[in-house]
Short mmCIF file of C-alpha atoms and ligand atoms in Angstrom, two decimals:
data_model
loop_
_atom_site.label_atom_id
_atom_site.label_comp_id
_atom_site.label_asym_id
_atom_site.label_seq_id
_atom_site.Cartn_x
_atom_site.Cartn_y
_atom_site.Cartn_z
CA UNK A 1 56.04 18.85 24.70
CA UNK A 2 58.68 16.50 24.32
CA UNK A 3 58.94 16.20 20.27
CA UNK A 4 62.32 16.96 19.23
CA UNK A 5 64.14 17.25 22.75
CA UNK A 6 67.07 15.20 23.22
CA UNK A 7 68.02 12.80 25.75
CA UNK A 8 71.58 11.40 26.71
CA UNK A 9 70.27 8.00 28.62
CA UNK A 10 72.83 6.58 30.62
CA UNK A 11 71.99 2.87 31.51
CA UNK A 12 74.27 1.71 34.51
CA UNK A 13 74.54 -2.07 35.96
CA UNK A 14 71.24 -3.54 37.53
CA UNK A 15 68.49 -5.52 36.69
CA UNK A 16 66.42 -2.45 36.18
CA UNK A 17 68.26 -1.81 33.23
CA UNK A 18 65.31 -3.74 31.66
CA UNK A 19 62.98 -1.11 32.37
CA UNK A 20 65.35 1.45 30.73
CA UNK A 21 64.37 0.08 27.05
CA UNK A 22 60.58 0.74 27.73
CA UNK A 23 61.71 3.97 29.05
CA UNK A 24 63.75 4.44 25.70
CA UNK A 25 60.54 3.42 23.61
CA UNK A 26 58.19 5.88 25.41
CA UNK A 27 60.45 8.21 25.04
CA UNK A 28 60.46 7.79 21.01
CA UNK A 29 56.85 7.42 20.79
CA UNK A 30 57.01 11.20 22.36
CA UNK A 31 59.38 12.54 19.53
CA UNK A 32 62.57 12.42 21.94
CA UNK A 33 66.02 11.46 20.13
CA UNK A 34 67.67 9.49 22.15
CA UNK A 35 71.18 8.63 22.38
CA UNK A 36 72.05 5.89 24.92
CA UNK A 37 76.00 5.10 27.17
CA UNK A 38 75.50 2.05 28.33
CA UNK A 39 78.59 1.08 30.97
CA UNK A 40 80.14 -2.60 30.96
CA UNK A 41 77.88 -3.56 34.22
CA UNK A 42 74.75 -2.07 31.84
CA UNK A 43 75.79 -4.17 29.26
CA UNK A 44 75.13 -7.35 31.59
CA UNK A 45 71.86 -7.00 31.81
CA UNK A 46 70.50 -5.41 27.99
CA UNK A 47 72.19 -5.80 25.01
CA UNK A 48 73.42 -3.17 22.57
CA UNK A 49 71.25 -4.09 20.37
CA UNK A 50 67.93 -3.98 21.68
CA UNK A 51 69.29 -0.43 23.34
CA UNK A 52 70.53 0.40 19.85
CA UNK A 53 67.31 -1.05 17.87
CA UNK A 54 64.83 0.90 20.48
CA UNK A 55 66.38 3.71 19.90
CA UNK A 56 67.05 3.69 16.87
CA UNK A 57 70.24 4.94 17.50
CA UNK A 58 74.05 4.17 17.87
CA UNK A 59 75.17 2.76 21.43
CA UNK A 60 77.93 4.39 22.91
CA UNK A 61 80.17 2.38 25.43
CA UNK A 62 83.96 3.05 25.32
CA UNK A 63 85.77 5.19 26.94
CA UNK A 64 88.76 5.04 24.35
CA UNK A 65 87.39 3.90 21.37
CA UNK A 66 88.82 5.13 17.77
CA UNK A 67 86.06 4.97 15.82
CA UNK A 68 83.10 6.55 18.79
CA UNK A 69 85.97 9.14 19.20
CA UNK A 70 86.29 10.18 15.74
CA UNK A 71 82.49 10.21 15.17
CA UNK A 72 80.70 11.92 18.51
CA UNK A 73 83.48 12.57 20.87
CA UNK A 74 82.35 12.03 24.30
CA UNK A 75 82.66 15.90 25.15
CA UNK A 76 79.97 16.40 22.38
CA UNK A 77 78.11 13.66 23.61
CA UNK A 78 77.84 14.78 26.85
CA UNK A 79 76.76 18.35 25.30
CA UNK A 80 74.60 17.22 22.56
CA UNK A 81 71.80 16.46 24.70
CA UNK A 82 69.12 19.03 26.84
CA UNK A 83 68.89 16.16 29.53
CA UNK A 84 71.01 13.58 30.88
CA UNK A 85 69.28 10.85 32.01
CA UNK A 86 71.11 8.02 34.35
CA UNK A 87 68.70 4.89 34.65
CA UNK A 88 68.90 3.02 36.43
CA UNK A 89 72.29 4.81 38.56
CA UNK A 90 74.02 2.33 40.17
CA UNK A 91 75.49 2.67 43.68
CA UNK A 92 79.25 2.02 41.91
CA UNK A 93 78.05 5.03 39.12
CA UNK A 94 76.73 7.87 41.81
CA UNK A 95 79.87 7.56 44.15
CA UNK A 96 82.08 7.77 41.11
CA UNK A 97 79.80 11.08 40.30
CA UNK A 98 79.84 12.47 43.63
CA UNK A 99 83.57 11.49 43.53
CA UNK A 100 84.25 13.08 40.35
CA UNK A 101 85.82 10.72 38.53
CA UNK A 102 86.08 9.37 35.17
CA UNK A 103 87.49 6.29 34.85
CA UNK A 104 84.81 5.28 31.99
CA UNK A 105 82.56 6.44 29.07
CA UNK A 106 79.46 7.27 31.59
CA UNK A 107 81.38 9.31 34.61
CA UNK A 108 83.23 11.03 31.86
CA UNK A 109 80.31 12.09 30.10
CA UNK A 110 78.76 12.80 33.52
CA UNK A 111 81.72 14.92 34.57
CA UNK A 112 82.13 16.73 31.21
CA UNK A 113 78.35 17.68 30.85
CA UNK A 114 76.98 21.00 30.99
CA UNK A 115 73.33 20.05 31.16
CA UNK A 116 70.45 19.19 33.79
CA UNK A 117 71.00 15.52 35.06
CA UNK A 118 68.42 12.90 36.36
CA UNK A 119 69.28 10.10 38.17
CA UNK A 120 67.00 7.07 38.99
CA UNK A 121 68.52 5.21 41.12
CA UNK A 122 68.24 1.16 41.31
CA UNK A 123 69.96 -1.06 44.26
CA UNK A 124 69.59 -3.44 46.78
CA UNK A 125 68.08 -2.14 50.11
CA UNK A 126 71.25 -2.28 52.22
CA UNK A 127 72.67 -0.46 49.30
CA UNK A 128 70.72 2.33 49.25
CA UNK A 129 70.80 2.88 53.09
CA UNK A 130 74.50 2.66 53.10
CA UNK A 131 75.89 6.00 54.66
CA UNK A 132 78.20 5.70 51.81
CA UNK A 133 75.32 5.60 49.36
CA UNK A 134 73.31 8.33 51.81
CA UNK A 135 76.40 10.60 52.00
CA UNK A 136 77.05 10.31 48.01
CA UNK A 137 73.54 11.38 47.51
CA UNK A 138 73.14 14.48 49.61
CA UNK A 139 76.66 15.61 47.78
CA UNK A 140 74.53 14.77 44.43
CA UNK A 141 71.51 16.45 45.69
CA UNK A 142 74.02 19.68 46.57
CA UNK A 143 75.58 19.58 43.19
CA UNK A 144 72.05 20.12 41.81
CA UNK A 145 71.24 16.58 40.42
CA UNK A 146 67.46 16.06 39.85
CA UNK A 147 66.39 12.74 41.61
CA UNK A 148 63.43 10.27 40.38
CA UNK A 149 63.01 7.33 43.39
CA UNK A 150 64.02 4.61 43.81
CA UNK A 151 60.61 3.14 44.78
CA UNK A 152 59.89 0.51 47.84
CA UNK A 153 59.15 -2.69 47.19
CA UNK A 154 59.99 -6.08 46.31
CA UNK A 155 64.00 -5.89 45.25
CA UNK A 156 64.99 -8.72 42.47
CA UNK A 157 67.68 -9.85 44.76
CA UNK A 158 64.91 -10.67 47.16
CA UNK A 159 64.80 -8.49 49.59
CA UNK A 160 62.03 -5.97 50.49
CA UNK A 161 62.50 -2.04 50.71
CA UNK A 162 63.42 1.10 49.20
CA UNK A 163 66.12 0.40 46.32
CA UNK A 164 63.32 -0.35 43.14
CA UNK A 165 63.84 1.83 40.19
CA UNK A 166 61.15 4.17 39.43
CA UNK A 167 58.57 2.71 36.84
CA UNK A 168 59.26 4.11 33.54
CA UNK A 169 56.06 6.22 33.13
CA UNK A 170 57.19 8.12 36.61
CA UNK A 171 60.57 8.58 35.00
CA UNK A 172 58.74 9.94 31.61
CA UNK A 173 56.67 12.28 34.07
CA UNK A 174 59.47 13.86 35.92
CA UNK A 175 61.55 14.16 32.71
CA UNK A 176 57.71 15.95 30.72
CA UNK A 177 58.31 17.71 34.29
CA UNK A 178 61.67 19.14 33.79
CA UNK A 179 60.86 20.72 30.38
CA UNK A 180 57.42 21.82 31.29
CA UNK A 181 59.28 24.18 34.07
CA UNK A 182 61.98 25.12 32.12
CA UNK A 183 62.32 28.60 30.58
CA UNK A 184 60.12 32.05 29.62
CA UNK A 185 59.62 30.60 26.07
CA UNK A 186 58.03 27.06 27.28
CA UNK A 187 54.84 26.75 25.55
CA UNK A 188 56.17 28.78 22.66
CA UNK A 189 56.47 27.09 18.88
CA UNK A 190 59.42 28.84 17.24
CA UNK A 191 60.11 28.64 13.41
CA UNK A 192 63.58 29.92 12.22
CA UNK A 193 65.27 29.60 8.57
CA UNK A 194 69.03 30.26 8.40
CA UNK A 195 71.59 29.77 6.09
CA UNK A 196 71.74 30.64 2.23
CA UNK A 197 70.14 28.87 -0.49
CA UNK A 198 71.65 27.55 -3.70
CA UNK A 199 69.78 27.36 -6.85
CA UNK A 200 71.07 25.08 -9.35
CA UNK A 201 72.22 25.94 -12.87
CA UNK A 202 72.39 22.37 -13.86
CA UNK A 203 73.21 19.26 -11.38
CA UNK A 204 76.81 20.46 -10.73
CA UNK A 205 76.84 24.18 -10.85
CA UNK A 206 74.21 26.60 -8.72
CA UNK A 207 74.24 30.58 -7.24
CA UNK A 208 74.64 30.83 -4.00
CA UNK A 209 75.83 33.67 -1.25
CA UNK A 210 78.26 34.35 1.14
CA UNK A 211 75.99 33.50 4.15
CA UNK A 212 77.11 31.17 7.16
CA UNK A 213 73.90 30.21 9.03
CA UNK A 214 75.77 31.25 12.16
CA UNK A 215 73.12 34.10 13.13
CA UNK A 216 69.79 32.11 12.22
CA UNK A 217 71.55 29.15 14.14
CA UNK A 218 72.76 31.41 17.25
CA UNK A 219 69.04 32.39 17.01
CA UNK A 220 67.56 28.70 16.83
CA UNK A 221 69.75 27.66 19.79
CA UNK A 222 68.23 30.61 22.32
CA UNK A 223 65.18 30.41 21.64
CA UNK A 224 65.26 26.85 22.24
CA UNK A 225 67.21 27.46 25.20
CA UNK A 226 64.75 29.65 26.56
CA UNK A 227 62.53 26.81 26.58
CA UNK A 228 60.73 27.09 22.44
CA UNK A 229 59.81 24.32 20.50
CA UNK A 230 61.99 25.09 17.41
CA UNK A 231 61.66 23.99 13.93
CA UNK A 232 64.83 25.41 12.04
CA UNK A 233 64.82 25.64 8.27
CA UNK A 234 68.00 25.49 6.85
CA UNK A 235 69.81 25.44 3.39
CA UNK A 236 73.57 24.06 3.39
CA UNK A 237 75.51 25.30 5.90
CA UNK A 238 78.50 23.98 8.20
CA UNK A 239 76.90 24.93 11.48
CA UNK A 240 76.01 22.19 14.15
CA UNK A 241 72.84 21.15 14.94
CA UNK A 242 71.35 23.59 18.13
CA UNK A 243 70.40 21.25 20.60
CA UNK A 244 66.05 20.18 20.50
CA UNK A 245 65.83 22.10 17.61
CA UNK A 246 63.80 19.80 14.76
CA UNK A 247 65.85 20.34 11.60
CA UNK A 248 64.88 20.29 8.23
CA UNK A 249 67.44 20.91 5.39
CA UNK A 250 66.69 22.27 2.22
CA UNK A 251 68.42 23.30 -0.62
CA UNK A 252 66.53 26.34 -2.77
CA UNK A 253 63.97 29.06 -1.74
CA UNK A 254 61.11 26.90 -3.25
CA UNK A 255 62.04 24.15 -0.86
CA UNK A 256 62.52 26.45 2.47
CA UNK A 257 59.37 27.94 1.66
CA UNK A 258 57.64 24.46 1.61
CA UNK A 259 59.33 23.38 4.77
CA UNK A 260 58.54 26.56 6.43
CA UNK A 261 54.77 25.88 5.27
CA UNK A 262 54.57 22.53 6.45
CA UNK A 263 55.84 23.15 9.88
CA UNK A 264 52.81 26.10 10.29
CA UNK A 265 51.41 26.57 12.88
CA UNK A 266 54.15 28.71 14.90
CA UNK A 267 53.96 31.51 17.49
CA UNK A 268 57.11 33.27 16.19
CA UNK A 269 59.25 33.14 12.87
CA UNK A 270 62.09 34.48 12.76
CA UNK A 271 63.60 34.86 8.81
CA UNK A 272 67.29 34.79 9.81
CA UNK A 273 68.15 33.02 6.12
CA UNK A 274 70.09 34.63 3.32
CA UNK A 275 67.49 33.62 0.33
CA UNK A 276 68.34 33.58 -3.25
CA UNK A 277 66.31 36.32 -4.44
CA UNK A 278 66.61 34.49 -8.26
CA UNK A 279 66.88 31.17 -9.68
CA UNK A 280 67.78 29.94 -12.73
CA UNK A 281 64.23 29.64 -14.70
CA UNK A 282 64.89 26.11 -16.55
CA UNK A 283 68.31 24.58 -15.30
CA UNK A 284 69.79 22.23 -17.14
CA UNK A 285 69.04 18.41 -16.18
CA UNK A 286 72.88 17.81 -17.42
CA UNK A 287 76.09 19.41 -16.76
CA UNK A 288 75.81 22.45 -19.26
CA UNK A 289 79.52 21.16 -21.47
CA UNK A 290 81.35 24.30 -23.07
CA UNK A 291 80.50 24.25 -26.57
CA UNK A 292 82.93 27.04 -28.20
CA UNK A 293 80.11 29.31 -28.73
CA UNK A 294 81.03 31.61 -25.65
CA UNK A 295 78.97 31.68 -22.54
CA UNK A 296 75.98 30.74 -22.00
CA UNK A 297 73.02 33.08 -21.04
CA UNK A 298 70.46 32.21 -18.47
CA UNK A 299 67.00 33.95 -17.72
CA UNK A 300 66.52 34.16 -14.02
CA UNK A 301 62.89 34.42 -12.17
CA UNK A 302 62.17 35.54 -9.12
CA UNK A 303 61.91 33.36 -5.72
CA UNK A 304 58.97 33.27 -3.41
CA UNK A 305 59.84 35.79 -0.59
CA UNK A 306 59.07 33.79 2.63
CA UNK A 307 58.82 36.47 4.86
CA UNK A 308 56.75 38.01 3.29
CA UNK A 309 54.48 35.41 2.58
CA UNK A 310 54.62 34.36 6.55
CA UNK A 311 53.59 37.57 7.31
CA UNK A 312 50.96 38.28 5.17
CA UNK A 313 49.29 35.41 6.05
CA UNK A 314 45.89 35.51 6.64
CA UNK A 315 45.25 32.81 8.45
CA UNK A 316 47.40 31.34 11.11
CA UNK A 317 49.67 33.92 10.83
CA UNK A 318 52.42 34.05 13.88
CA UNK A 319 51.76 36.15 16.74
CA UNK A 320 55.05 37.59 16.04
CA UNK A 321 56.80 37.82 12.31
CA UNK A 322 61.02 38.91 12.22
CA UNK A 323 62.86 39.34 9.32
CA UNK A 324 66.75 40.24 9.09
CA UNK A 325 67.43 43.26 6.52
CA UNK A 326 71.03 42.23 4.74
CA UNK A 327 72.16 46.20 3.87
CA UNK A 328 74.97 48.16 2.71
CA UNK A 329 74.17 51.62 2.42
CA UNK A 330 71.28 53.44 4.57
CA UNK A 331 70.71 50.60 6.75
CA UNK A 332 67.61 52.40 9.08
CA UNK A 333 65.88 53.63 6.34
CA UNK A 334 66.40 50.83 3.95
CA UNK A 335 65.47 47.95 6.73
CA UNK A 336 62.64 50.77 7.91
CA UNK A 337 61.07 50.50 4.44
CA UNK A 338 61.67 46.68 3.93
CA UNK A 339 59.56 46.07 7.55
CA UNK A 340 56.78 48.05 5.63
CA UNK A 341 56.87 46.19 2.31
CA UNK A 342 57.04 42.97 3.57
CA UNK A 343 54.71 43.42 6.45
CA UNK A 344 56.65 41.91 9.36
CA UNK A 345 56.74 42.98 12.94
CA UNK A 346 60.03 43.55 13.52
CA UNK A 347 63.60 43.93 11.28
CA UNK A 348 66.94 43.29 12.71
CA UNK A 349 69.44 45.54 10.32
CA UNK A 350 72.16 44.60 10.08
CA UNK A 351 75.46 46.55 8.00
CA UNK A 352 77.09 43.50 5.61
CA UNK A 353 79.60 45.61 4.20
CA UNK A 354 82.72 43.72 3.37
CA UNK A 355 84.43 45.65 5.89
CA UNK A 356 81.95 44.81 8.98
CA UNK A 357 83.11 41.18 8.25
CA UNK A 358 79.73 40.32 9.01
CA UNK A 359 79.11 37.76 6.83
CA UNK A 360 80.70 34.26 7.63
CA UNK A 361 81.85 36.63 11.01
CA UNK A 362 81.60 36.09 14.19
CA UNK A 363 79.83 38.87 15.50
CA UNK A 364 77.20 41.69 14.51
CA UNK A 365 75.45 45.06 15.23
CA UNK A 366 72.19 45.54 14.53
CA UNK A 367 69.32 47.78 15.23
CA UNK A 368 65.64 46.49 15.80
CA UNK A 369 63.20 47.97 13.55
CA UNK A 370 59.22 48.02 14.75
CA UNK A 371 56.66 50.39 14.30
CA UNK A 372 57.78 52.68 17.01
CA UNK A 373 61.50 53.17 15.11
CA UNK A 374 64.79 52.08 15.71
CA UNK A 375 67.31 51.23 18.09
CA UNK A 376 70.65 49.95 18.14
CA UNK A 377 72.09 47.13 19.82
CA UNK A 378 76.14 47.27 20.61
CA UNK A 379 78.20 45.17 18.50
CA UNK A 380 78.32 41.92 20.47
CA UNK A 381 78.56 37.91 19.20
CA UNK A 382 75.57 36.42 17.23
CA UNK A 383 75.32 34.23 19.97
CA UNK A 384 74.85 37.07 22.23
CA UNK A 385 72.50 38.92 19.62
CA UNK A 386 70.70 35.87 19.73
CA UNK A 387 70.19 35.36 23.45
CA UNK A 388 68.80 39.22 23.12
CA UNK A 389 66.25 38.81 20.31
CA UNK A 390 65.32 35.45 22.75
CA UNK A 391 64.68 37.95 25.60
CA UNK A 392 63.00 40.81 23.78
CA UNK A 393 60.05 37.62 21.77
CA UNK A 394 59.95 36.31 25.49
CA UNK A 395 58.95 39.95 26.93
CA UNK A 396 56.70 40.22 23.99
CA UNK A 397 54.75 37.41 23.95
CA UNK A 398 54.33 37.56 27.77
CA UNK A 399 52.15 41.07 26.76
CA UNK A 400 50.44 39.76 23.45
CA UNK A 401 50.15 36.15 24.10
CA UNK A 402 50.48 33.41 21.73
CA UNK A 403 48.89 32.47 18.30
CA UNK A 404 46.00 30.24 19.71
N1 LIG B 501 63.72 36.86 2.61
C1 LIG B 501 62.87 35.80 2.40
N2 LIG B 501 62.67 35.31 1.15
C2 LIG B 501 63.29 35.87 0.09
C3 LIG B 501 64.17 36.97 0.29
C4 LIG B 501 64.36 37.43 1.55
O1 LIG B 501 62.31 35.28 3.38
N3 LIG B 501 63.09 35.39 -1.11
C5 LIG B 501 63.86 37.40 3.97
C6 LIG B 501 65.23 37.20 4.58
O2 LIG B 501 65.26 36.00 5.32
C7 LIG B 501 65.31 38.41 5.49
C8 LIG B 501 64.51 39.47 4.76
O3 LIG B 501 63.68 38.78 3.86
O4 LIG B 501 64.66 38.18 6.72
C9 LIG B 501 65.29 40.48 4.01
O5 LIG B 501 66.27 39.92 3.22
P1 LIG B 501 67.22 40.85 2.34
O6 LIG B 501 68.12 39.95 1.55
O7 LIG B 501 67.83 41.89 3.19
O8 LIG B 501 66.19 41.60 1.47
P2 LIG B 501 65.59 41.34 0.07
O9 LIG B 501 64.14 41.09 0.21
O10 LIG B 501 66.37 40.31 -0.67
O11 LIG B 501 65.79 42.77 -0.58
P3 LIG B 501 67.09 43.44 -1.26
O12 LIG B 501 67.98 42.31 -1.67
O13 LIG B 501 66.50 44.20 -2.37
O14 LIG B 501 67.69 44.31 -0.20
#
C-alpha cells in the first residue's frame, strides 16, 4: 500500500532520532522514497550519513544553501512529498510550528507545505506537560496536524512518564493508516502512459511529435491524488514527476509497450500518450553522414498499438480501458469509431488543431466517448480535465468494482 508513496521525514533534536533511521529503513523495505531534513539539533544525535545511506537518498539541512537551493528548492521539497513526517518533533520544532516561523530548513519546509503532516513527538516529561508545550499542541491539533504519541515510559534523560517517541512500527502503522483512509481511488492500481515517443533514425536523429505529456501527467497526478497506486509510462518529456506516482521512462512505442506489460496487473489504464504510429524499420547503428547522393529513403513499419493491445486482452484485462483520440476533423465520429476499433471503454476526444493550441497548451476540451455516446466537457485546464476523468473512474469503479 505504501510502494511508491513519498515521505518528507523531518528528524528534529532528541535521542529518539535513533529510532528515526529504523523508521527510514522500514519505510524503504515498503517501497516508500524517502527524502529526509534533518535540523542542526537532529544532526547531534544521527549523522548524515547513516540518514543519507538508509535512505538512500540526499540529506537536506540548510536553510540557505547554494547548491540544496539550486537542486530541490525547499518550496519543492516541502511539496514533493504526499506526507510529511516530523520524528521525533522536538518541543523547540512544534512551538516554532505552532508559532509559524521559519527561521530554518525544517519550520520552513513545515510552513511552506501543502501536504498532511505527522508529528511524533519526543521530550522529557516536564517537557511535554509544559502548558507551553500543551498550549502549542492543541494549536497543532487545530491546524489539523496528525499526532503519533509520544509513549510513557522510561525517558533517556532518566526520568519516567509520557515524553517517549512512538516505536517505529506504531509510526509505520499510523502513516499505512493515513493512506489506507485517504481518497475514493484507495485500493485502485492505476496505469497511465503520457508523453510522445521518439523512434530513432540512427543514434542522433529520431521522429517524434509535438506532444507535451502535460495531459497524461495532469491525469497521473489525480488519480494518484484521489488515492491510486499509479504506475506512469512515459517517453521524454519536460513535465515533473506527479507526486507517488512510480515512473518508468521510455523512449519508443516498443519500449512503452513493454513497460506497460510489465507493470500488469492494473484496475484502470488510461492511454493519455502521443505514440509514434511508425518507426524506422532498420535504423542506422551510426550517424547516417550525407553522401552527395541526395536523401536518403527509409521504410517505416508499424508500432504495436498499446491500447489496443491493453484492451483486448484476454486475460487480466483492466476493469476499465481509456484511450485519448488526437483528431482534427470529425472529432465524435472519428474518436466514436476509434473506441470501436480498438476496443476500449471509453475515448476522451480531443480537437488538436493548430488553432486549439492544444498541443504543448495548457488547457483542453474534450468529449467522453462510451457506448452510450458522447458528451462534452467545457474547455477547462488539463489539470482540471484530469481531476474530472479522476472523478468519473472513481464513480465507475464504485458500480463495477475492481479487476480481482
Ligand atoms: N495509441 C497507442 N499506441 C499506438 C497508437 C496510439 O496506445 N501505437 C493510443 C493513444 O495513446 C491514444 C489512442 O491510441 O489513447 C489514439 O491515438 P491517436 O493518435 O488519436 O490514434 P491512432 O491510433 O494513431 O490513429 P490515427 O493516427 O489514424 O488517428
Amino acid at each position: 500500500m505504501l510502494d511508491g508513496k513519498r515521505i518528507l521525514l523531518i528528524i528534529s533534536g532528541g535521542i529518539a532520532a535513533y529510532k528515526s533511521l529504523v523508521l527510514i529503513r522500514r519505510l524503504r523495505d515498503r517501497g516508500v522514497q524517502v527524502r529526509c531534513v534533518l535540523t542542526k539539533g537532529g544532526a547531534q544525535f544521527v549523522t548524515p550519513l547513516s540518514v543519507s545511506a538508509l535512505s538512500e537518498n540526499k540529506v537536506y539541512s540548510e536553510l540557505f544553501s547554494l547548491t540544496d537551493e539550486s537542486e530541490m528548492g525547499h518550496i519543492r521539497l516541502s511539496r514533493e512529498a504526499d506526507l510529511v513526517v516530523v520524528a521525533p518533533a522536538s518541543a523547540d520544532l512544534m512551538a516554532k510550528m505552532a508559532a509559524g516561523r521559519a527561521d530554518d530548513l525544517a519550520s520552513t519546509v513545515l510552513l511552506a507545505t501543502d501536504k498532511p503532516v505527522l508529528l511524533a513527538p519526543a521530550m522529557n516529561v516536564m517537557m511535554w506537560q509544559n502548558p507551553a508545550t500543551r498550549r502549542n499542541v492543541d494549536q497543532l491539533v487545530a491546524d489539523g496536524i496528525q499526532m503519533i504519541g509520544p509513549d510513557a515510559g522510561d525517558l533517556a534523560c532518566g526520568e519516567l512518564g509520557t515524553g517517549r517517541m512512538s516505536e517505529p512500527e506504531a509510526i509505520l502503522a499510523a502513516i499505512e493508516a493515513h493512506f489506507a483512509t485517504a481518497g475514493p481511488l484507495k485500493d485502485v492500481r492505476a496505469l497511465v502512459t503520457s508523453g510522445p515517443t521518439h523512434e530513432p533514425i540512427d543514434p542522433v536523429r529520431y521522429i517524434a511529435n509535438r506532444s507535451s505529456g502535460k495531459q497524461g501527467h495532469a491525469i497521473a497526478r489525480a488519480l494518484g491524488d484521489a488515492g491510486a497506486a499509479v504506475t506512469l509510462v512515459t517517453g521524454p518529456t519536460r513535465e515533473v514527476d506527479p507526486p507517488s506516482a512510480k515512473v518508468i521512462r521510455v523512449e519508443t512505442a516498443e519500449e512503452m509497450l513493454a513497460a506497460c506489460q510489465a507493470s500488469l496487473p492494473v484496475d484502470v489504464a488510461v492511454c493519455a500518450a502521443a505514440v509514434a504510429d511508425w518507426r524506422v524499420a532498420r535504423p542506422g547503428n551510426s550517424k547516417i553522414k550525407r553522401n552527395g547522393n541526395g536523401a536518403p529513403t527509409f521504410e517505416l513499419v508499424e508500432n504495436p498499438d498499446i491500447l489496443a493491445t491493453l484492451s483486448g486482452l484476454k486475460r487480466g484485462r483492466p476493469t476499465l480501458v481509456v484511450g485519448f483520440a488526437a483528431e482534427t476533423d470529425a472529432v465524435i465520429d472519428h474518436a466514436t469509431a476509434k473506441r470501436r476499433t480498438k476496443g476500449c471503454d471509453w475515448i476522451l476526444a480531443n480537437d488538436v488543431s493548430a488553432e486549439t493550441g492544444v498541443f504543448g497548451g495548457d488547457h483542453n476540451t474534450v468529449h467522453l466517448i462510451d457506448a452510450h455516446g458522447a458528451e462534452t466537457w467545457p474547455k477547462a485546464t488539463k489539470a482540471d480535465v484530469a481531476s474530472r476523468l479522476a472523478d468519473k473512474i472513481a464513480e465507475t469503479i464504485a458500480q463495477k468494482g475492481l479487476l480481482a
